[in-house]
Short mmCIF file of C-alpha atoms in Angstrom, two decimals:
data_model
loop_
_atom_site.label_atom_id
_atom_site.label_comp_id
_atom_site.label_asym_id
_atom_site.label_seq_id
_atom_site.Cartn_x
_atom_site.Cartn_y
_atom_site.Cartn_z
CA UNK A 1 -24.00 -47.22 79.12
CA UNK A 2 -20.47 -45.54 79.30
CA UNK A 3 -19.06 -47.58 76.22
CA UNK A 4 -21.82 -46.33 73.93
CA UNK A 5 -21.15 -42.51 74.79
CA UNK A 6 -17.66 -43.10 74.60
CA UNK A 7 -17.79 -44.25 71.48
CA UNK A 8 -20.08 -41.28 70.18
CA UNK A 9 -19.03 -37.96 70.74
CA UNK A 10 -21.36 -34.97 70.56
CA UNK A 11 -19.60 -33.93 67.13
CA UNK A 12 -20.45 -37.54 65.30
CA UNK A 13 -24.12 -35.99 66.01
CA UNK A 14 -25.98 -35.09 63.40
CA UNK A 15 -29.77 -33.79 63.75
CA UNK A 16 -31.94 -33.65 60.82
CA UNK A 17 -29.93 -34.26 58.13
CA UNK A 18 -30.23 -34.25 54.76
CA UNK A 19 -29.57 -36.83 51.69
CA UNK A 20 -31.13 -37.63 48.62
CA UNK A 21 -30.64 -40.96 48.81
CA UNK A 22 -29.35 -43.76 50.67
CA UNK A 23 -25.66 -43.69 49.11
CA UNK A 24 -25.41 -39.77 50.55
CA UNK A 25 -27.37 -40.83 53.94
CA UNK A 26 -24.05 -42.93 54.78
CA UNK A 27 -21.90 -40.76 53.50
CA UNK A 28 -22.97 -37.85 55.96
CA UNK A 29 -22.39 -40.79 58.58
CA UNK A 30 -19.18 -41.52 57.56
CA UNK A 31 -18.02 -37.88 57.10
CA UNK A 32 -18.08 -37.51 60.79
CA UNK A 33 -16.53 -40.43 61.60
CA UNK A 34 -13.68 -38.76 58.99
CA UNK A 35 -14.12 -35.17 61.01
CA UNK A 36 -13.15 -37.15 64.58
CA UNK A 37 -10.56 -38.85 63.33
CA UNK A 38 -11.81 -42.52 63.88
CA UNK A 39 -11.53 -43.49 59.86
CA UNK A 40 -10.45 -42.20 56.52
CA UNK A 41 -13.01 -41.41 53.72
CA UNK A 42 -12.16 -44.81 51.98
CA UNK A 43 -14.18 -46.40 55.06
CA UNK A 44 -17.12 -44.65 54.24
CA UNK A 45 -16.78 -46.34 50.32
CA UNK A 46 -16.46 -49.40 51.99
CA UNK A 47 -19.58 -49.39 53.89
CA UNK A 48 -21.57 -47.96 50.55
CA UNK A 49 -19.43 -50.89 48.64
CA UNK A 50 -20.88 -53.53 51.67
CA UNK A 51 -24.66 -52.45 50.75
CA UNK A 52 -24.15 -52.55 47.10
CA UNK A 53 -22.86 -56.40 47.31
CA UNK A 54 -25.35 -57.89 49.82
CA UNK A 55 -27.82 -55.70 49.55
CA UNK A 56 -29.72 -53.28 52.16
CA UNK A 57 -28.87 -55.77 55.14
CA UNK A 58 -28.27 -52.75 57.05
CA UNK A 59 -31.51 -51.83 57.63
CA UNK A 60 -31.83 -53.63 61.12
CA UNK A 61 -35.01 -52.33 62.01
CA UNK A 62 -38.28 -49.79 60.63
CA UNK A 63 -36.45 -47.15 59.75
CA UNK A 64 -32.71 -48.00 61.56
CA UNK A 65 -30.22 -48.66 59.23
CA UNK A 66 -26.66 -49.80 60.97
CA UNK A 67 -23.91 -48.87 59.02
CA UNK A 68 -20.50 -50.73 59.19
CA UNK A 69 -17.58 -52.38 57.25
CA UNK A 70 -15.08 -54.59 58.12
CA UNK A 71 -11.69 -53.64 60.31
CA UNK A 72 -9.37 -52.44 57.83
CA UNK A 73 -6.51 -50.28 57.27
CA UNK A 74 -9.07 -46.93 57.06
CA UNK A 75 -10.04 -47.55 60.78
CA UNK A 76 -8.00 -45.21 62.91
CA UNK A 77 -9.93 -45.38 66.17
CA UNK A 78 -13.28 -47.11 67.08
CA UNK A 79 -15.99 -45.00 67.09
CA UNK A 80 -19.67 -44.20 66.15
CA UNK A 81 -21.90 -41.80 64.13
CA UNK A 82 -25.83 -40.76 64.41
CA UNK A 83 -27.41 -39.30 61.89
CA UNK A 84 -30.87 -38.40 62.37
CA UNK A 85 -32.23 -37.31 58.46
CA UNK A 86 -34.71 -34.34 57.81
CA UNK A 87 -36.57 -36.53 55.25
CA UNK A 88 -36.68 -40.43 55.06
CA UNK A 89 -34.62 -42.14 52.33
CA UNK A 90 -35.31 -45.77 50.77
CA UNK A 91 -32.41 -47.99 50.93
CA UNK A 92 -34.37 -51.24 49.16
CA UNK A 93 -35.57 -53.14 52.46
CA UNK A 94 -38.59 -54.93 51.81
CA UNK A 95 -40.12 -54.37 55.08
CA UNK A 96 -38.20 -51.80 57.00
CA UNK A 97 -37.83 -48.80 54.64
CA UNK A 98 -37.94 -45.96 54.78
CA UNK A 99 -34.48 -45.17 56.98
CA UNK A 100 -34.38 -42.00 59.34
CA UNK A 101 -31.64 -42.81 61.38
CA UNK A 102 -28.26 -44.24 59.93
CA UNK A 103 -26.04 -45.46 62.45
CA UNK A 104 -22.63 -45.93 61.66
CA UNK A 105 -19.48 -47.99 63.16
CA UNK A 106 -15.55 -48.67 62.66
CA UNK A 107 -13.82 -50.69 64.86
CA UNK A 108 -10.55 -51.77 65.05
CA UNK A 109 -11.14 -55.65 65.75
CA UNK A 110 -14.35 -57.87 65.93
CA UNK A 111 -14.71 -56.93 70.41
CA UNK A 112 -13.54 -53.62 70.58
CA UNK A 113 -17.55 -52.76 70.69
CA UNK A 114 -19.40 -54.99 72.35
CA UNK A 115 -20.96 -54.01 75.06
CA UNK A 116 -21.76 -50.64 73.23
CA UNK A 117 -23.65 -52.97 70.60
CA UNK A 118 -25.53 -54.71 73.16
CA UNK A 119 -26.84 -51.03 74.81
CA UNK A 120 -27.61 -49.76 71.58
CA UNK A 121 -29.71 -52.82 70.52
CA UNK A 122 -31.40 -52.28 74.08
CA UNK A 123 -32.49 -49.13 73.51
CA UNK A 124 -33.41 -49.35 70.01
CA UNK A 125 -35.71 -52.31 71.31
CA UNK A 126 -37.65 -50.37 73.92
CA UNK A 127 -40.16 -48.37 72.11
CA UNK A 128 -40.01 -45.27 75.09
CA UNK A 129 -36.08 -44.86 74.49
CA UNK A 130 -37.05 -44.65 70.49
CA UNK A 131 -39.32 -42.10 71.30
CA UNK A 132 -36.93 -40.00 73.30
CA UNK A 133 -33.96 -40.73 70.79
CA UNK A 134 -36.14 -39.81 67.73
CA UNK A 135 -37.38 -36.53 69.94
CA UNK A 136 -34.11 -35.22 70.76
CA UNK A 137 -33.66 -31.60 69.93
CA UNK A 138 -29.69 -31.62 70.68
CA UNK A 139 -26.63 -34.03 70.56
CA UNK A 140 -26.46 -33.14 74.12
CA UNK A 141 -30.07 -34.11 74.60
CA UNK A 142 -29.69 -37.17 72.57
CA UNK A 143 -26.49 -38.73 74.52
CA UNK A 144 -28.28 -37.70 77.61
CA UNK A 145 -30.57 -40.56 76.37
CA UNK A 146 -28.16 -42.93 75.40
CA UNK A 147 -26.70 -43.06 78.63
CA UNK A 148 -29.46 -44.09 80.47
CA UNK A 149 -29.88 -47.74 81.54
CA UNK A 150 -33.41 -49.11 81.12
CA UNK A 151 -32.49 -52.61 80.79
CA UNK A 152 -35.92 -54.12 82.36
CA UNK A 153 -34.94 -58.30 83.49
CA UNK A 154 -38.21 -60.47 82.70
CA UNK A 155 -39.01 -63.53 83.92
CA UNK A 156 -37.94 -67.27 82.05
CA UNK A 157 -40.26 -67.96 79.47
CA UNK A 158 -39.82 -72.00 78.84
CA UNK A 159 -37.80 -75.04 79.99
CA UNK A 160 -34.49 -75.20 78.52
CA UNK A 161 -33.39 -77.23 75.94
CA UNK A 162 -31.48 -80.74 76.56
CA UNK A 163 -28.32 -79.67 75.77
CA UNK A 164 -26.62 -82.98 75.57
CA UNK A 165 -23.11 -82.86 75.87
CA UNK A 166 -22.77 -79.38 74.69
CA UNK A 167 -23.89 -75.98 74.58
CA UNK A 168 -26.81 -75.39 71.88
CA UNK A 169 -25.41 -73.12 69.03
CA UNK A 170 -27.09 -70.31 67.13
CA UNK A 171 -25.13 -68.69 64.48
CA UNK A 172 -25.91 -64.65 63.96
CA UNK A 173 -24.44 -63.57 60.47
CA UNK A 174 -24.05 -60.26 58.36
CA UNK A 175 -21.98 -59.65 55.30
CA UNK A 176 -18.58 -58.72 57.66
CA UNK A 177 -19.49 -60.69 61.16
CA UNK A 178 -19.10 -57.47 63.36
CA UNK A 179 -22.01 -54.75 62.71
CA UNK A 180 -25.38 -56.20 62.50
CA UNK A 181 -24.83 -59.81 63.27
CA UNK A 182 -23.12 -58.56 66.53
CA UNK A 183 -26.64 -56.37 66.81
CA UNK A 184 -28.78 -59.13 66.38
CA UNK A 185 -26.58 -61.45 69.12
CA UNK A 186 -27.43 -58.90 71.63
CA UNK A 187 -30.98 -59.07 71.17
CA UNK A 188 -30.90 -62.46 70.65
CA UNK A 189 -29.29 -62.83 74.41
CA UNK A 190 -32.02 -60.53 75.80
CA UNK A 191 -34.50 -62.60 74.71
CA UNK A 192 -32.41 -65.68 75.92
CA UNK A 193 -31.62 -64.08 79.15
CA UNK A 194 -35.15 -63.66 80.18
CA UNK A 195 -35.98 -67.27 79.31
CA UNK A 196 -33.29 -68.63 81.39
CA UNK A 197 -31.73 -70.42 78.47
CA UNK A 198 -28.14 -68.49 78.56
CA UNK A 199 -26.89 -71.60 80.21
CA UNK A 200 -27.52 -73.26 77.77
CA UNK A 201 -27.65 -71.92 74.29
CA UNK A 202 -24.26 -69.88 72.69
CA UNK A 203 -24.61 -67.28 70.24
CA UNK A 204 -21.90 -66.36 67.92
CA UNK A 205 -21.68 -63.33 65.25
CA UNK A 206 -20.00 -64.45 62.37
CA UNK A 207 -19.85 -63.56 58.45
CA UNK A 208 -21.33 -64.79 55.74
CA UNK A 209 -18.04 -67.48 54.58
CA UNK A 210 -17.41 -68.63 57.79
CA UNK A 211 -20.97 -69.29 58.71
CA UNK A 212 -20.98 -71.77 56.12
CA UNK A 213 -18.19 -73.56 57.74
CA UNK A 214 -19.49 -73.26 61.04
CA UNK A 215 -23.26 -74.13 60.25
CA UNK A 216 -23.12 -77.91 61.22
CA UNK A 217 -21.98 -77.07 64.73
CA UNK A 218 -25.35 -74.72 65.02
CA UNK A 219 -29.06 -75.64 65.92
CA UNK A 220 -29.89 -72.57 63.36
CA UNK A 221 -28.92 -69.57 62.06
CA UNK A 222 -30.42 -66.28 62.53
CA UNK A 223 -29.95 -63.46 59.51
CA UNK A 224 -31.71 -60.45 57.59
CA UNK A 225 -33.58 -61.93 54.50
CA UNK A 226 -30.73 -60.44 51.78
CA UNK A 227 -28.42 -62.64 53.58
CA UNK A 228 -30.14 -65.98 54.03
CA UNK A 229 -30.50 -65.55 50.35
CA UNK A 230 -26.35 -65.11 49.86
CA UNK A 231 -26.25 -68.20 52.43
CA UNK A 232 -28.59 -71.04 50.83
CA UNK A 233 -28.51 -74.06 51.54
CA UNK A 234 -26.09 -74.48 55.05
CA UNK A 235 -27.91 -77.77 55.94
CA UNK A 236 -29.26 -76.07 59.09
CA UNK A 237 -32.50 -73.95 59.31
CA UNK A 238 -31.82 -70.55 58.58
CA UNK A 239 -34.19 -67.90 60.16
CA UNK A 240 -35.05 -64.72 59.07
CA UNK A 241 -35.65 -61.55 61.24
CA UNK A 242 -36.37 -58.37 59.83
CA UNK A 243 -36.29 -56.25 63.03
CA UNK A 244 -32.89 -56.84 64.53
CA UNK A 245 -34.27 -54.51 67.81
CA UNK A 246 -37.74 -56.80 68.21
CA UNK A 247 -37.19 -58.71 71.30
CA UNK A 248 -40.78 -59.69 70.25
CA UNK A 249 -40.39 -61.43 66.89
CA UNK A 250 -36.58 -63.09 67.72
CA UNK A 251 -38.95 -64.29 70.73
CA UNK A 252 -41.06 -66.15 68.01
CA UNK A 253 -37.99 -67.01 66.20
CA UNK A 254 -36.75 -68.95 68.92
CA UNK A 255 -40.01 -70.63 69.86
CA UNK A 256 -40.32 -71.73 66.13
CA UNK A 257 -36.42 -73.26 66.59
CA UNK A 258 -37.15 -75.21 69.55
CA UNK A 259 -40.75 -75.73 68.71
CA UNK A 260 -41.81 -74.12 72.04
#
C-alpha cells in the first residue's frame, strides 16, 4: 500500500487530538495538510463549507469521518491527513456519530488517488486493521499499519447478472464525486470482486449534478442518506449505506439490487 503512505507523511499525523466540535476536528486536519504544503487554509473552509451544504455525508463509517473538497485552486499537491481525536465529537450523522478519526484529502484531479482510496477503504473494512490503527501509539506505528496488505480474496457469492448488451451500471455519489463516493466504489468492488460480478457490473464515482444526468444509464445508485435526500427522485433506485467500510451491508445492498 505504497500510494497510501505516500500520500501521508508522518507529519500529517496527528494522535489524540483535540476539538470541541466537528468544525475544529477538520480544521486540525486541514492545518496539516497547510503545514506540508499540499493546500492553502482556504481548502480547509472548503471542506467545512462541503459539510455545512450537504450535510455530515462525511461520516463514512462509526466513528470515520472522510474529509475532502473538490480540486481547486487551494490544492498544491495531493496528499492526506489523520487525525486521531482525544475525545469524540458529533458531526450530525444519524447512525455513525460520534467521529474519532477525521481523515482528510486534496487532490489535484478526480485519479490522482485511487488506489490509495481503495487501501484505505480496505483497511478501514477489516475490523483487526481498525483495531491496530485505533491502537497506534506513534505516526510511525500507525503508517507501519497502513502499509500492510491484508487484502483477504473470497470466494463468488452468486451468478452474475445478464448483462445484455452492456455492462450493468452502479452510480457511487458524494457532494464533489472524488472523496467518499470514490470510498464507497472501492468497497463496492470488493464486494463485487469476491462475487465474480466485476465482469460484469461498472461502478462509477460521480457528484451529486452529474449523477442526475447519468442515472438512466445505472441499475442503481449507491449514496449516504444526506445525499439520497439532495438527489430525489433520479428515476432509478437509490440505495442508502451508512457504513461506507461494511463489505457486509453493501453485500446486502447489492443482493437487495439484483434481488439475490
Amino acid at each position: 500500500m505504497d500510494e497510501l503512505i505516500d500520500l501521508l507523511p508522518a507529519g500529517c499525523v496527528r494522535l489524540d487530538a483535540r476539538a470541541a466540535d466537528w468544525r475544529e476536528a477538520i480544521a486540525v486536519a486541514g492545518g496539516l495538510m497547510v503545514d506540508a504544503g499540499f493546500t492553502t487554509a482556504e481548502y480547509t473552509a472548503e471542506m467545512i463549507a462541503g459539510v455545512e451544504e450537504h450535510g455530515p455525508y462525511i461520516v463514512v463509517a462509526p466513528g470515520v469521518a472522510f474529509a475532502h473538497a473538490r480540486p481547486s485552486p487551494a490544492v498544491r499537491a495531493t496528499g492526506m491527513s489523520w487525525v486521531r481525536l482525544a475525545e469524540p465529537v458529533a458531526f450530525g450523522h444519524e447512525t455513525n456519530d460520534p467521529v474519532t478519526l477525521v481523515v482528510a484529502l486534496a487532490a489535484t484531479d478526480t485519479g490522482a488517488h485511487t488506489s490509495a482510496m481503495a487501501s484505505l477503504a480496505r483497511l478501514l473494512g477489516d475490523p483487526g486493521a481498525a483495531a491496530a490503527l485505533a491502537a497506534a501509539p506513534t505516526p510511525e506505528a500507525l503508517r507501519a499499519v497502513l502499509s500492510g496488505d491484508d487484502e483477504q480474496p473470497a470466494p463468488a457469492a452468486a451468478k452474475p447478472p445478464a448483462a445484455g448488451p452492456s455492462l450493468h451500471k452502479i452510480l457511487t455519489v458524494c457532494g464533489n464525486g472524488v472523496g467518499t463516493s470514490l470510498f464507497l466504489k472501492n468497497t463496492l468492488e470488493q464486494v463485487l470482486d469476491r462475487w465474480g460480478w466485476s465482469a460484469y457490473v461498472t461502478v462509477e464515482a460521480t457528484d451529486t449534478i452529474s449523477a442526475k444526468g447519468k442515472a438512466s444509464e445505472a441499475v442503481a445508485l449507491l449514496t449516504s442518506r444526506e445525499i439520497a435526500r439532495t438527489l430525489g427522485d433520479v428515476g432509478r433506485p437509490v440505495k442508502v449505506v451508512q457504513d461506507f467500510t461494511s463489505t457486509a451491508e453493501i453485500d446486502a445492498v447489492l443482493r437487495d439490487t439484483y434481488d439475490v
